[in-house]
């Protein structure tokens, strides 16, 4: 799904990196978000739009991205009884 700039809150990649929770005490670098946009992670890409020369994503796009990554995880199966 693409970003709907009229309905979603656009964030620059640097703003997006700042709102993400830290992992191991660090927030992801802007270059990491750019890589997620261009190349993806585990076959899932972070949606983005160009705003002039700048790249923007949205909180909603980040939510879709992380939910899609979580959906790719193998389901936990109960051990046989």
PDB file of C-alpha atoms in Angstrom:
ATOM      1  CA  UNK A   1       0.000   0.000   0.000  1.00  0.00           C
ATOM      2  CA  UNK A   2       1.333   3.424  -0.896  1.00  0.00           C
ATOM      3  CA  UNK A   3       1.406   6.439   1.368  1.00  0.00           C
ATOM      4  CA  UNK A   4      -1.627   8.707   1.100  1.00  0.00           C
ATOM      5  CA  UNK A   5      -0.042  12.103   1.774  1.00  0.00           C
ATOM      6  CA  UNK A   6      -3.465  13.648   2.380  1.00  0.00           C
ATOM      7  CA  UNK A   7      -4.358  11.190   5.144  1.00  0.00           C
ATOM      8  CA  UNK A   8      -1.049  10.188   6.738  1.00  0.00           C
ATOM      9  CA  UNK A   9       1.393  12.157   8.864  1.00  0.00           C
ATOM     10  CA  UNK A  10       4.531  12.584   6.764  1.00  0.00           C
ATOM     11  CA  UNK A  11       7.908  12.413   8.489  1.00  0.00           C
ATOM     12  CA  UNK A  12      11.355  12.972   7.071  1.00  0.00           C
ATOM     13  CA  UNK A  13      13.569   9.929   7.490  1.00  0.00           C
ATOM     14  CA  UNK A  14      15.491  11.740  10.240  1.00  0.00           C
ATOM     15  CA  UNK A  15      12.223  12.487  12.059  1.00  0.00           C
ATOM     16  CA  UNK A  16      11.124   8.877  11.590  1.00  0.00           C
ATOM     17  CA  UNK A  17      14.389   7.597  13.062  1.00  0.00           C
ATOM     18  CA  UNK A  18      13.860   9.802  16.126  1.00  0.00           C
ATOM     19  CA  UNK A  19      10.351   8.470  16.847  1.00  0.00           C
ATOM     20  CA  UNK A  20      11.389   4.824  16.641  1.00  0.00           C
ATOM     21  CA  UNK A  21      12.057   3.033  19.913  1.00  0.00           C
ATOM     22  CA  UNK A  22      15.700   2.317  20.676  1.00  0.00           C
ATOM     23  CA  UNK A  23      16.995  -1.219  20.200  1.00  0.00           C
ATOM     24  CA  UNK A  24      19.990  -2.087  22.376  1.00  0.00           C
ATOM     25  CA  UNK A  25      20.070   1.559  23.456  1.00  0.00           C
ATOM     26  CA  UNK A  26      20.303   2.957  19.912  1.00  0.00           C
ATOM     27  CA  UNK A  27      17.819   4.265  17.409  1.00  0.00           C
ATOM     28  CA  UNK A  28      18.236   3.177  13.790  1.00  0.00           C
ATOM     29  CA  UNK A  29      20.320   5.440  11.572  1.00  0.00           C
ATOM     30  CA  UNK A  30      18.670   7.433   8.809  1.00  0.00           C
ATOM     31  CA  UNK A  31      20.664   5.333   6.323  1.00  0.00           C
ATOM     32  CA  UNK A  32      18.975   2.223   7.739  1.00  0.00           C
ATOM     33  CA  UNK A  33      15.527   3.660   7.057  1.00  0.00           C
ATOM     34  CA  UNK A  34      16.643   4.641   3.558  1.00  0.00           C
ATOM     35  CA  UNK A  35      17.829   1.069   2.966  1.00  0.00           C
ATOM     36  CA  UNK A  36      14.469  -0.269   4.216  1.00  0.00           C
ATOM     37  CA  UNK A  37      12.758   2.029   1.672  1.00  0.00           C
ATOM     38  CA  UNK A  38      14.975   1.123  -1.275  1.00  0.00           C
ATOM     39  CA  UNK A  39      15.963  -2.507  -0.668  1.00  0.00           C
ATOM     40  CA  UNK A  40      13.612  -3.639   2.056  1.00  0.00           C
ATOM     41  CA  UNK A  41      14.144  -6.073   4.890  1.00  0.00           C
ATOM     42  CA  UNK A  42      13.167  -9.734   4.570  1.00  0.00           C
ATOM     43  CA  UNK A  43      11.320  -8.907   1.361  1.00  0.00           C
ATOM     44  CA  UNK A  44       9.289  -6.067   2.905  1.00  0.00           C
ATOM     45  CA  UNK A  45       9.844  -2.427   1.937  1.00  0.00           C
ATOM     46  CA  UNK A  46       9.087   0.698   3.934  1.00  0.00           C
ATOM     47  CA  UNK A  47       6.761   2.932   1.915  1.00  0.00           C
ATOM     48  CA  UNK A  48       8.063   6.403   1.107  1.00  0.00           C
ATOM     49  CA  UNK A  49       7.311   9.440  -1.023  1.00  0.00           C
ATOM     50  CA  UNK A  50       9.514  12.114  -2.473  1.00  0.00           C
ATOM     51  CA  UNK A  51       8.812  15.636  -1.311  1.00  0.00           C
ATOM     52  CA  UNK A  52      10.943  17.706  -3.642  1.00  0.00           C
ATOM     53  CA  UNK A  53      14.472  16.435  -3.145  1.00  0.00           C
ATOM     54  CA  UNK A  54      13.647  14.909   0.223  1.00  0.00           C
ATOM     55  CA  UNK A  55      12.331  11.477   1.162  1.00  0.00           C
ATOM     56  CA  UNK A  56       9.451  11.084   3.597  1.00  0.00           C
ATOM     57  CA  UNK A  57       7.630   8.176   5.152  1.00  0.00           C
ATOM     58  CA  UNK A  58       4.768   8.151   7.641  1.00  0.00           C
ATOM     59  CA  UNK A  59       3.950   6.719  11.027  1.00  0.00           C
ATOM     60  CA  UNK A  60       1.300   4.634   9.322  1.00  0.00           C
ATOM     61  CA  UNK A  61       3.807   3.310   6.763  1.00  0.00           C
ATOM     62  CA  UNK A  62       6.184   2.368   9.568  1.00  0.00           C
ATOM     63  CA  UNK A  63       3.359   0.535  11.321  1.00  0.00           C
ATOM     64  CA  UNK A  64       2.505  -1.366   8.111  1.00  0.00           C
ATOM     65  CA  UNK A  65       6.204  -2.181   7.611  1.00  0.00           C
ATOM     66  CA  UNK A  66       6.707  -3.593  11.105  1.00  0.00           C
ATOM     67  CA  UNK A  67       3.397  -5.484  11.018  1.00  0.00           C
ATOM     68  CA  UNK A  68       4.378  -7.060   7.677  1.00  0.00           C
ATOM     69  CA  UNK A  69       7.745  -8.074   9.139  1.00  0.00           C
ATOM     70  CA  UNK A  70       6.024  -9.610  12.160  1.00  0.00           C
ATOM     71  CA  UNK A  71       3.620 -11.488   9.870  1.00  0.00           C
ATOM     72  CA  UNK A  72       6.614 -13.064   8.111  1.00  0.00           C
ATOM     73  CA  UNK A  73       7.815 -14.592  11.380  1.00  0.00           C
ATOM     74  CA  UNK A  74       7.106 -18.263  11.672  1.00  0.00           C
ATOM     75  CA  UNK A  75       4.119 -18.936  13.878  1.00  0.00           C
ATOM     76  CA  UNK A  76       4.752 -20.410  17.287  1.00  0.00           C
ATOM     77  CA  UNK A  77       3.311 -23.864  17.415  1.00  0.00           C
ATOM     78  CA  UNK A  78       2.308 -25.638  20.583  1.00  0.00           C
ATOM     79  CA  UNK A  79       4.427 -28.688  21.373  1.00  0.00           C
ATOM     80  CA  UNK A  80       2.676 -32.017  20.707  1.00  0.00           C
ATOM     81  CA  UNK A  81       0.878 -33.474  23.712  1.00  0.00           C
TER      82      UNK A  81
END
